[in-house]
Amino acid sequence: MRLHEYQAKQIFSKHGIKTPRGEIAETPEEVRKIAEKLGGKVVVKAQVLVGGRGKAGGIKKVDKAEEAEKVTSQLLGSLIKGHRVDRVLVEEILDIQKEYYLGYVVDKSKRMSTVIFSKVGGMDIEELASKHPGEIHKIHFDPLWGLQDYQIRKGLFKAGFSGDEFKEMFRLIRTLSDIAYKYEAELTEINPLVVTNNGFVAADARLNIDDNAIFRHPELETLRDATEVDELEREARLKGINYVRIGGDIGIIANGAGLAMTTMDLIQVMGGKPANFLDTGGGLADPIKMKACLEHVLKDGNVKVVFINIFAEITRCEKVAEGIILALDEMKRKVPLVFKLVGTNEEIGRNMLNKYAKEKGTPIYFVETIEEGAKKAVELADGV
């Protein structure tokens, strides 16, 4: 879950990291009042969850409150890289002496947490790595042990920090890593971290929370921008369904992430377009959950056919069939269903579904292999 800049700054500020004076606004009139309060010279920043806002015209510096109101009227309702601007952050313009970079990421390739910092800031980390590779410094640490003070000191000495700047960077690195640990963040970033007469200030801020950890931080769920989340994905998360909308016309239900992804790949190989990823999860099949899964997939109006791919070990096929039948009985919308149903009690499950199909006239097809199923689903979606 990505937080907006203003939300990240609120969290950083609570933990002792200085941020510019400013307020969030949703109308040009509000912006004018805030700008007047801040002395007229302000920066107006579109609050959208994309990088490169400045280059895309989403950040405007002005000298007067009237100008702030004018640029806000142009920004609100506009699109920045496909994202609609509904609010802006109005901040004082800082007297910047230096720009640094400070960030924290989870390095999955190394299975380590990593603090990244540089004496060069104000540009994307990828651009920074390309233009100034020797200026990037990293501290890798085991998340089980946490970031140790000696590691921070060693990294700062190596980067050439000294005196008051050394002390402040030490504090900021410690604070940022503590925030990342507390909120189970995948990324935290201050770019640029600027030096002013008032010390170090976070001129920009990013905080991305691991979606799988949100249940431990219910207070953060209220910060999620509903306009940035697909409605079907949001509903699925609330129901405990592992669902990702992709945009095609062939719905997928599978019991296992690997099986679901393989099914998606084969549908594409066969010339089709998957509508979604949906993993029912392992363990015993719950008819109510299977019912919810099919209902959810068919909420996507683009879906023309559903491929249900079940490899049953602990899962019992008759429970899968029971859940599907429950859904079909209640739903008005009917589409062809392709089943690869293999494993525990598969004959019972098939017989239940075959009987239902004959009685209700529901188009249900059984296949023996995943390749055959993908091909059949594509043919049905194409109307062959």
GROMACS .gro file of C-alpha atoms in nm:
model
  384
    1MET     CA    1   0.000   0.000   0.000
    2ARG     CA    2   0.147   0.331  -0.111
    3LEU     CA    3   0.084   0.640   0.097
    4HIS     CA    4   0.060   0.990  -0.043
    5GLU     CA    5   0.345   1.231   0.025
    6TYR     CA    6   0.146   1.428   0.281
    7GLN     CA    7   0.053   1.108   0.468
    8ALA     CA    8   0.414   0.989   0.476
    9LYS     CA    9   0.525   1.330   0.601
   10GLN     CA   10   0.271   1.320   0.882
   11ILE     CA   11   0.415   0.988   0.998
   12PHE     CA   12   0.774   1.106   0.960
   13SER     CA   13   0.697   1.424   1.154
   14LYS     CA   14   0.547   1.223   1.442
   15HIS     CA   15   0.878   1.039   1.468
   16GLY     CA   16   1.094   1.351   1.482
   17ILE     CA   17   1.186   1.404   1.116
   18LYS     CA   18   1.143   1.769   1.017
   19THR     CA   19   0.911   1.844   0.725
   20PRO     CA   20   0.821   2.177   0.557
   21ARG     CA   21   0.533   2.379   0.697
   22GLY     CA   22   0.226   2.309   0.487
   23GLU     CA   23  -0.130   2.181   0.459
   24ILE     CA   24  -0.340   1.965   0.230
   25ALA     CA   25  -0.616   2.126   0.022
   26GLU     CA   26  -0.890   2.020  -0.218
   27THR     CA   27  -1.003   2.354  -0.362
   28PRO     CA   28  -0.824   2.659  -0.510
   29GLU     CA   29  -0.978   2.878  -0.238
   30GLU     CA   30  -0.828   2.661   0.036
   31VAL     CA   31  -0.491   2.681  -0.137
   32ARG     CA   32  -0.504   3.060  -0.146
   33LYS     CA   33  -0.574   3.080   0.228
   34ILE     CA   34  -0.291   2.839   0.308
   35ALA     CA   35  -0.051   3.030   0.081
   36GLU     CA   36  -0.140   3.359   0.250
   37LYS     CA   37  -0.075   3.199   0.587
   38LEU     CA   38   0.268   3.081   0.465
   39GLY     CA   39   0.368   3.421   0.326
   40GLY     CA   40   0.273   3.381  -0.040
   41LYS     CA   41   0.580   3.201  -0.170
   42VAL     CA   42   0.482   2.836  -0.178
   43VAL     CA   43   0.512   2.515  -0.374
   44VAL     CA   44   0.189   2.343  -0.483
   45LYS     CA   45   0.232   1.966  -0.518
   46ALA     CA   46  -0.022   1.733  -0.679
   47GLN     CA   47  -0.093   1.435  -0.454
   48VAL     CA   48  -0.093   1.134  -0.684
   49LEU     CA   49   0.073   0.798  -0.633
   50VAL     CA   50   0.329   0.820  -0.914
   51GLY     CA   51   0.692   0.919  -0.942
   52GLY     CA   52   0.825   1.201  -1.157
   53ARG     CA   53   0.551   1.449  -1.069
   54GLY     CA   54   0.781   1.745  -1.124
   55LYS     CA   55   0.870   1.653  -1.481
   56ALA     CA   56   0.503   1.578  -1.550
   57GLY     CA   57   0.398   1.927  -1.438
   58GLY     CA   58   0.256   1.823  -1.103
   59ILE     CA   59   0.473   2.050  -0.886
   60LYS     CA   60   0.448   2.429  -0.918
   61LYS     CA   61   0.643   2.701  -0.738
   62VAL     CA   62   0.473   3.039  -0.705
   63ASP     CA   63   0.549   3.375  -0.544
   64LYS     CA   64   0.197   3.491  -0.459
   65ALA     CA   65  -0.118   3.343  -0.308
   66GLU     CA   66  -0.314   3.445  -0.620
   67GLU     CA   67  -0.077   3.244  -0.837
   68ALA     CA   68  -0.112   2.946  -0.604
   69GLU     CA   69  -0.490   2.961  -0.646
   70LYS     CA   70  -0.454   2.982  -1.025
   71VAL     CA   71  -0.217   2.687  -1.069
   72THR     CA   72  -0.431   2.479  -0.833
   73SER     CA   73  -0.738   2.536  -1.050
   74GLN     CA   74  -0.534   2.397  -1.339
   75LEU     CA   75  -0.401   2.100  -1.143
   76LEU     CA   76  -0.722   1.980  -0.977
   77GLY     CA   77  -0.906   1.740  -1.204
   78SER     CA   78  -0.609   1.703  -1.438
   79LEU     CA   79  -0.426   1.376  -1.502
   80ILE     CA   80  -0.065   1.316  -1.399
   81LYS     CA   81   0.056   1.002  -1.575
   82GLY     CA   82  -0.300   0.875  -1.587
   83HIS     CA   83  -0.380   0.957  -1.223
   84ARG     CA   84  -0.646   1.218  -1.146
   85VAL     CA   85  -0.544   1.502  -0.912
   86ASP     CA   86  -0.803   1.546  -0.636
   87ARG     CA   87  -0.591   1.724  -0.375
   88VAL     CA   88  -0.269   1.921  -0.346
   89LEU     CA   89  -0.010   1.979  -0.076
   90VAL     CA   90   0.080   2.344  -0.022
   91GLU     CA   91   0.417   2.400   0.146
   92GLU     CA   92   0.660   2.677   0.224
   93ILE     CA   93   0.951   2.715  -0.017
   94LEU     CA   94   1.271   2.609   0.154
   95ASP     CA   95   1.607   2.786   0.139
   96ILE     CA   96   1.804   2.481   0.028
   97GLN     CA   97   2.179   2.462   0.082
   98LYS     CA   98   2.238   2.094   0.000
   99GLU     CA   99   2.034   1.800  -0.126
  100TYR     CA  100   2.089   1.444  -0.005
  101TYR     CA  101   1.914   1.112  -0.061
  102LEU     CA  102   1.801   0.871   0.211
  103GLY     CA  103   1.597   0.557   0.169
  104TYR     CA  104   1.518   0.211   0.301
  105VAL     CA  105   1.419  -0.089   0.089
  106VAL     CA  106   1.369  -0.461   0.130
  107ASP     CA  107   1.630  -0.620  -0.098
  108LYS     CA  108   1.458  -0.946  -0.189
  109SER     CA  109   1.752  -1.068  -0.398
  110LYS     CA  110   1.980  -1.055  -0.093
  111ARG     CA  111   1.703  -1.135   0.158
  112MET     CA  112   1.821  -0.834   0.354
  113SER     CA  113   1.696  -0.493   0.457
  114THR     CA  114   1.897  -0.210   0.306
  115VAL     CA  115   1.951   0.156   0.392
  116ILE     CA  116   2.061   0.365   0.094
  117PHE     CA  117   2.202   0.716   0.124
  118SER     CA  118   2.392   0.965  -0.088
  119LYS     CA  119   2.531   1.317  -0.082
  120VAL     CA  120   2.352   1.367  -0.414
  121GLY     CA  121   1.973   1.396  -0.404
  122GLY     CA  122   1.675   1.530  -0.590
  123MET     CA  123   1.662   1.265  -0.863
  124ASP     CA  124   1.525   0.911  -0.891
  125ILE     CA  125   1.748   0.648  -0.735
  126GLU     CA  126   1.780   0.478  -1.076
  127GLU     CA  127   1.898   0.804  -1.233
  128LEU     CA  128   2.127   0.863  -0.937
  129ALA     CA  129   2.281   0.518  -0.977
  130SER     CA  130   2.338   0.586  -1.347
  131LYS     CA  131   2.489   0.934  -1.317
  132HIS     CA  132   2.666   0.907  -0.980
  133PRO     CA  133   2.729   0.536  -0.906
  134GLY     CA  134   3.017   0.615  -0.671
  135GLU     CA  135   2.797   0.842  -0.460
  136ILE     CA  136   2.554   0.570  -0.354
  137HIS     CA  137   2.620   0.404  -0.019
  138LYS     CA  138   2.435   0.101   0.116
  139ILE     CA  139   2.405  -0.066   0.453
  140HIS     CA  140   2.270  -0.421   0.432
  141PHE     CA  141   2.143  -0.574   0.754
  142ASP     CA  142   1.958  -0.882   0.872
  143PRO     CA  143   1.599  -0.784   0.965
  144LEU     CA  144   1.604  -1.041   1.245
  145TRP     CA  145   1.896  -0.863   1.413
  146GLY     CA  146   1.797  -0.513   1.308
  147LEU     CA  147   2.017  -0.223   1.206
  148GLN     CA  148   2.311  -0.189   1.446
  149ASP     CA  149   2.463   0.146   1.544
  150TYR     CA  150   2.812   0.039   1.440
  151GLN     CA  151   2.682  -0.035   1.088
  152ILE     CA  152   2.544   0.319   1.058
  153ARG     CA  153   2.868   0.473   1.187
  154LYS     CA  154   3.079   0.264   0.951
  155GLY     CA  155   2.863   0.361   0.652
  156LEU     CA  156   2.866   0.732   0.733
  157PHE     CA  157   3.243   0.740   0.787
  158LYS     CA  158   3.292   0.567   0.453
  159ALA     CA  159   3.068   0.823   0.282
  160GLY     CA  160   3.271   1.111   0.428
  161PHE     CA  161   3.022   1.253   0.678
  162SER     CA  162   3.159   1.431   0.984
  163GLY     CA  163   3.066   1.669   1.263
  164ASP     CA  164   2.705   1.781   1.300
  165GLU     CA  165   2.605   1.633   0.964
  166PHE     CA  166   2.733   1.294   1.080
  167LYS     CA  167   2.524   1.316   1.398
  168GLU     CA  168   2.207   1.424   1.216
  169MET     CA  169   2.243   1.163   0.941
  170PHE     CA  170   2.297   0.897   1.208
  171ARG     CA  171   1.973   1.003   1.378
  172LEU     CA  172   1.779   1.013   1.051
  173ILE     CA  173   1.899   0.672   0.935
  174ARG     CA  174   1.809   0.524   1.272
  175THR     CA  175   1.466   0.692   1.270
  176LEU     CA  176   1.384   0.595   0.911
  177SER     CA  177   1.478   0.230   0.969
  178ASP     CA  178   1.271   0.229   1.291
  179ILE     CA  179   0.970   0.364   1.097
  180ALA     CA  180   1.018   0.093   0.834
  181TYR     CA  181   1.032  -0.176   1.103
  182LYS     CA  182   0.733  -0.039   1.296
  183TYR     CA  183   0.504  -0.015   0.994
  184GLU     CA  184   0.647  -0.317   0.806
  185ALA     CA  185   0.737  -0.102   0.508
  186GLU     CA  186   0.877  -0.228   0.180
  187LEU     CA  187   1.015   0.117   0.105
  188THR     CA  188   1.069   0.444   0.286
  189GLU     CA  189   1.236   0.735   0.113
  190ILE     CA  190   1.330   1.100   0.165
  191ASN     CA  191   1.432   1.250  -0.167
  192PRO     CA  192   1.551   1.509  -0.146
  193LEU     CA  193   1.663   1.529   0.214
  194VAL     CA  194   1.765   1.893   0.221
  195VAL     CA  195   1.994   2.096   0.444
  196THR     CA  196   1.856   2.438   0.539
  197ASN     CA  197   1.926   2.699   0.804
  198ASN     CA  198   1.677   2.501   1.012
  199GLY     CA  199   1.873   2.178   0.975
  200PHE     CA  200   1.781   1.865   0.779
  201VAL     CA  201   1.428   1.866   0.631
  202ALA     CA  202   1.238   1.598   0.438
  203ALA     CA  203   1.138   1.794   0.127
  204ASP     CA  204   0.965   1.487  -0.017
  205ALA     CA  205   0.861   1.156   0.139
  206ARG     CA  206   0.754   0.808   0.033
  207LEU     CA  207   0.623   0.523   0.245
  208ASN     CA  208   0.507   0.192   0.094
  209ILE     CA  209   0.358  -0.062   0.335
  210ASP     CA  210   0.357  -0.437   0.272
  211ASP     CA  211  -0.006  -0.521   0.187
  212ASN     CA  212   0.033  -0.855   0.364
  213ALA     CA  213   0.106  -0.671   0.690
  214ILE     CA  214  -0.188  -0.428   0.685
  215PHE     CA  215  -0.400  -0.653   0.907
  216ARG     CA  216  -0.151  -0.584   1.188
  217HIS     CA  217  -0.191  -0.209   1.135
  218PRO     CA  218  -0.566  -0.145   1.097
  219GLU     CA  219  -0.510   0.226   1.154
  220LEU     CA  220  -0.327   0.242   0.820
  221GLU     CA  221  -0.622   0.102   0.624
  222THR     CA  222  -0.798   0.436   0.666
  223LEU     CA  223  -0.508   0.602   0.482
  224ARG     CA  224  -0.556   0.393   0.169
  225ASP     CA  225  -0.662   0.601  -0.131
  226ALA     CA  226  -0.974   0.425  -0.255
  227THR     CA  227  -0.949   0.598  -0.594
  228GLU     CA  228  -0.612   0.433  -0.653
  229VAL     CA  229  -0.735   0.080  -0.581
  230ASP     CA  230  -0.938  -0.135  -0.818
  231GLU     CA  231  -1.283  -0.174  -0.661
  232LEU     CA  232  -1.296  -0.551  -0.722
  233GLU     CA  233  -0.952  -0.594  -0.565
  234ARG     CA  234  -1.059  -0.387  -0.265
  235GLU     CA  235  -1.372  -0.599  -0.217
  236ALA     CA  236  -1.171  -0.919  -0.254
  237ARG     CA  237  -0.926  -0.808   0.013
  238LEU     CA  238  -1.211  -0.740   0.255
  239LYS     CA  239  -1.351  -1.088   0.186
  240GLY     CA  240  -1.012  -1.255   0.229
  241ILE     CA  241  -0.992  -1.355  -0.138
  242ASN     CA  242  -0.650  -1.348  -0.305
  243TYR     CA  243  -0.755  -1.174  -0.626
  244VAL     CA  244  -0.582  -0.948  -0.879
  245ARG     CA  245  -0.770  -0.799  -1.172
  246ILE     CA  246  -0.581  -0.812  -1.501
  247GLY     CA  247  -0.831  -0.697  -1.761
  248GLY     CA  248  -0.892  -0.988  -1.999
  249ASP     CA  249  -1.206  -1.193  -2.059
  250ILE     CA  250  -1.117  -1.540  -1.921
  251GLY     CA  251  -1.175  -1.573  -1.548
  252ILE     CA  252  -0.942  -1.799  -1.349
  253ILE     CA  253  -0.994  -1.984  -1.022
  254ALA     CA  254  -0.716  -2.215  -0.899
  255ASN     CA  255  -0.613  -2.364  -0.566
  256GLY     CA  256  -0.256  -2.243  -0.544
  257ALA     CA  257  -0.062  -1.937  -0.657
  258GLY     CA  258   0.170  -2.137  -0.881
  259LEU     CA  259  -0.120  -2.321  -1.042
  260ALA     CA  260  -0.305  -1.994  -1.099
  261MET     CA  261  -0.002  -1.829  -1.262
  262THR     CA  262   0.062  -2.134  -1.481
  263THR     CA  263  -0.302  -2.124  -1.591
  264MET     CA  264  -0.267  -1.755  -1.678
  265ASP     CA  265   0.050  -1.821  -1.879
  266LEU     CA  266  -0.107  -2.105  -2.078
  267ILE     CA  267  -0.415  -1.899  -2.160
  268GLN     CA  268  -0.187  -1.632  -2.303
  269VAL     CA  269   0.013  -1.893  -2.496
  270MET     CA  270  -0.315  -2.015  -2.647
  271GLY     CA  271  -0.394  -1.660  -2.759
  272GLY     CA  272  -0.635  -1.565  -2.480
  273LYS     CA  273  -0.638  -1.290  -2.219
  274PRO     CA  274  -0.672  -1.374  -1.847
  275ALA     CA  275  -0.922  -1.157  -1.662
  276ASN     CA  276  -0.773  -1.217  -1.320
  277PHE     CA  277  -0.549  -1.406  -1.083
  278LEU     CA  278  -0.739  -1.588  -0.808
  279ASP     CA  279  -0.584  -1.832  -0.562
  280THR     CA  280  -0.837  -2.003  -0.336
  281GLY     CA  281  -0.556  -2.106  -0.101
  282GLY     CA  282  -0.457  -2.451   0.014
  283GLY     CA  283  -0.623  -2.679   0.267
  284LEU     CA  284  -0.978  -2.810   0.278
  285ALA     CA  285  -1.214  -2.653   0.027
  286ASP     CA  286  -1.486  -2.447   0.192
  287PRO     CA  287  -1.804  -2.447  -0.023
  288ILE     CA  288  -1.891  -2.097   0.098
  289LYS     CA  289  -1.548  -1.966  -0.004
  290MET     CA  290  -1.567  -2.139  -0.344
  291LYS     CA  291  -1.908  -1.979  -0.392
  292ALA     CA  292  -1.763  -1.638  -0.304
  293CYS     CA  293  -1.472  -1.689  -0.545
  294LEU     CA  294  -1.694  -1.763  -0.846
  295GLU     CA  295  -1.931  -1.479  -0.758
  296HIS     CA  296  -1.638  -1.240  -0.733
  297VAL     CA  297  -1.482  -1.342  -1.065
  298LEU     CA  298  -1.816  -1.291  -1.239
  299LYS     CA  299  -1.853  -0.940  -1.096
  300ASP     CA  300  -1.609  -0.844  -1.371
  301GLY     CA  301  -1.843  -0.777  -1.663
  302ASN     CA  302  -1.568  -0.853  -1.915
  303VAL     CA  303  -1.551  -1.221  -1.817
  304LYS     CA  304  -1.693  -1.448  -2.089
  305VAL     CA  305  -1.579  -1.785  -1.951
  306VAL     CA  306  -1.423  -1.915  -1.628
  307PHE     CA  307  -1.148  -2.178  -1.613
  308ILE     CA  308  -1.158  -2.354  -1.273
  309ASN     CA  309  -0.833  -2.546  -1.223
  310ILE     CA  310  -0.829  -2.762  -0.908
  311PHE     CA  311  -0.558  -3.008  -0.805
  312ALA     CA  312  -0.709  -3.173  -0.499
  313GLU     CA  313  -0.491  -3.335  -0.237
  314ILE     CA  314  -0.624  -3.214   0.096
  315THR     CA  315  -0.891  -3.029  -0.098
  316ARG     CA  316  -1.202  -3.238  -0.171
  317CYS     CA  317  -1.356  -3.205  -0.516
  318GLU     CA  318  -1.714  -3.256  -0.399
  319LYS     CA  319  -1.676  -2.950  -0.172
  320VAL     CA  320  -1.552  -2.749  -0.468
  321ALA     CA  321  -1.854  -2.864  -0.670
  322GLU     CA  322  -2.089  -2.782  -0.382
  323GLY     CA  323  -1.961  -2.425  -0.365
  324ILE     CA  324  -1.986  -2.375  -0.742
  325ILE     CA  325  -2.344  -2.506  -0.745
  326LEU     CA  326  -2.438  -2.274  -0.458
  327ALA     CA  327  -2.307  -1.979  -0.660
  328LEU     CA  328  -2.481  -2.085  -0.982
  329ASP     CA  329  -2.813  -2.126  -0.801
  330GLU     CA  330  -2.805  -1.768  -0.676
  331MET     CA  331  -2.649  -1.588  -0.971
  332LYS     CA  332  -2.847  -1.455  -1.265
  333ARG     CA  333  -2.541  -1.425  -1.485
  334LYS     CA  334  -2.432  -1.752  -1.646
  335VAL     CA  335  -2.112  -1.807  -1.845
  336PRO     CA  336  -1.944  -2.130  -1.963
  337LEU     CA  337  -1.732  -2.302  -1.697
  338VAL     CA  338  -1.428  -2.512  -1.788
  339PHE     CA  339  -1.317  -2.755  -1.516
  340LYS     CA  340  -0.992  -2.938  -1.466
  341LEU     CA  341  -1.091  -3.123  -1.150
  342VAL     CA  342  -0.828  -3.376  -1.040
  343GLY     CA  343  -0.768  -3.545  -0.706
  344THR     CA  344  -0.961  -3.643  -0.395
  345ASN     CA  345  -1.322  -3.742  -0.474
  346GLU     CA  346  -1.296  -3.605  -0.828
  347GLU     CA  347  -1.558  -3.848  -0.962
  348ILE     CA  348  -1.808  -3.737  -0.699
  349GLY     CA  349  -1.740  -3.373  -0.782
  350ARG     CA  350  -1.772  -3.431  -1.156
  351ASN     CA  351  -2.096  -3.624  -1.115
  352MET     CA  352  -2.246  -3.345  -0.905
  353LEU     CA  353  -2.157  -3.083  -1.166
  354ASN     CA  354  -2.266  -3.299  -1.461
  355LYS     CA  355  -2.603  -3.362  -1.298
  356TYR     CA  356  -2.647  -2.991  -1.230
  357ALA     CA  357  -2.551  -2.901  -1.588
  358LYS     CA  358  -2.808  -3.143  -1.733
  359GLU     CA  359  -3.085  -3.023  -1.502
  360LYS     CA  360  -3.020  -2.650  -1.537
  361GLY     CA  361  -2.869  -2.632  -1.885
  362THR     CA  362  -2.553  -2.468  -1.754
  363PRO     CA  363  -2.260  -2.494  -2.001
  364ILE     CA  364  -1.998  -2.694  -1.807
  365TYR     CA  365  -1.698  -2.859  -1.972
  366PHE     CA  366  -1.445  -3.102  -1.824
  367VAL     CA  367  -1.085  -3.140  -1.946
  368GLU     CA  368  -0.805  -3.377  -1.855
  369THR     CA  369  -0.504  -3.147  -1.892
  370ILE     CA  370  -0.434  -2.783  -1.818
  371GLU     CA  371  -0.333  -2.725  -2.181
  372GLU     CA  372  -0.665  -2.865  -2.300
  373GLY     CA  373  -0.847  -2.646  -2.050
  374ALA     CA  374  -0.667  -2.329  -2.157
  375LYS     CA  375  -0.739  -2.403  -2.523
  376LYS     CA  376  -1.108  -2.470  -2.454
  377ALA     CA  377  -1.144  -2.152  -2.247
  378VAL     CA  378  -0.990  -1.943  -2.526
  379GLU     CA  379  -1.219  -2.102  -2.786
  380LEU     CA  380  -1.527  -2.031  -2.575
  381ALA     CA  381  -1.419  -1.672  -2.511
  382ASP     CA  382  -1.364  -1.621  -2.885
  383GLY     CA  383  -1.704  -1.772  -2.962
  384VAL     CA  384  -1.554  -2.061  -3.159
   0.00000   0.00000   0.00000
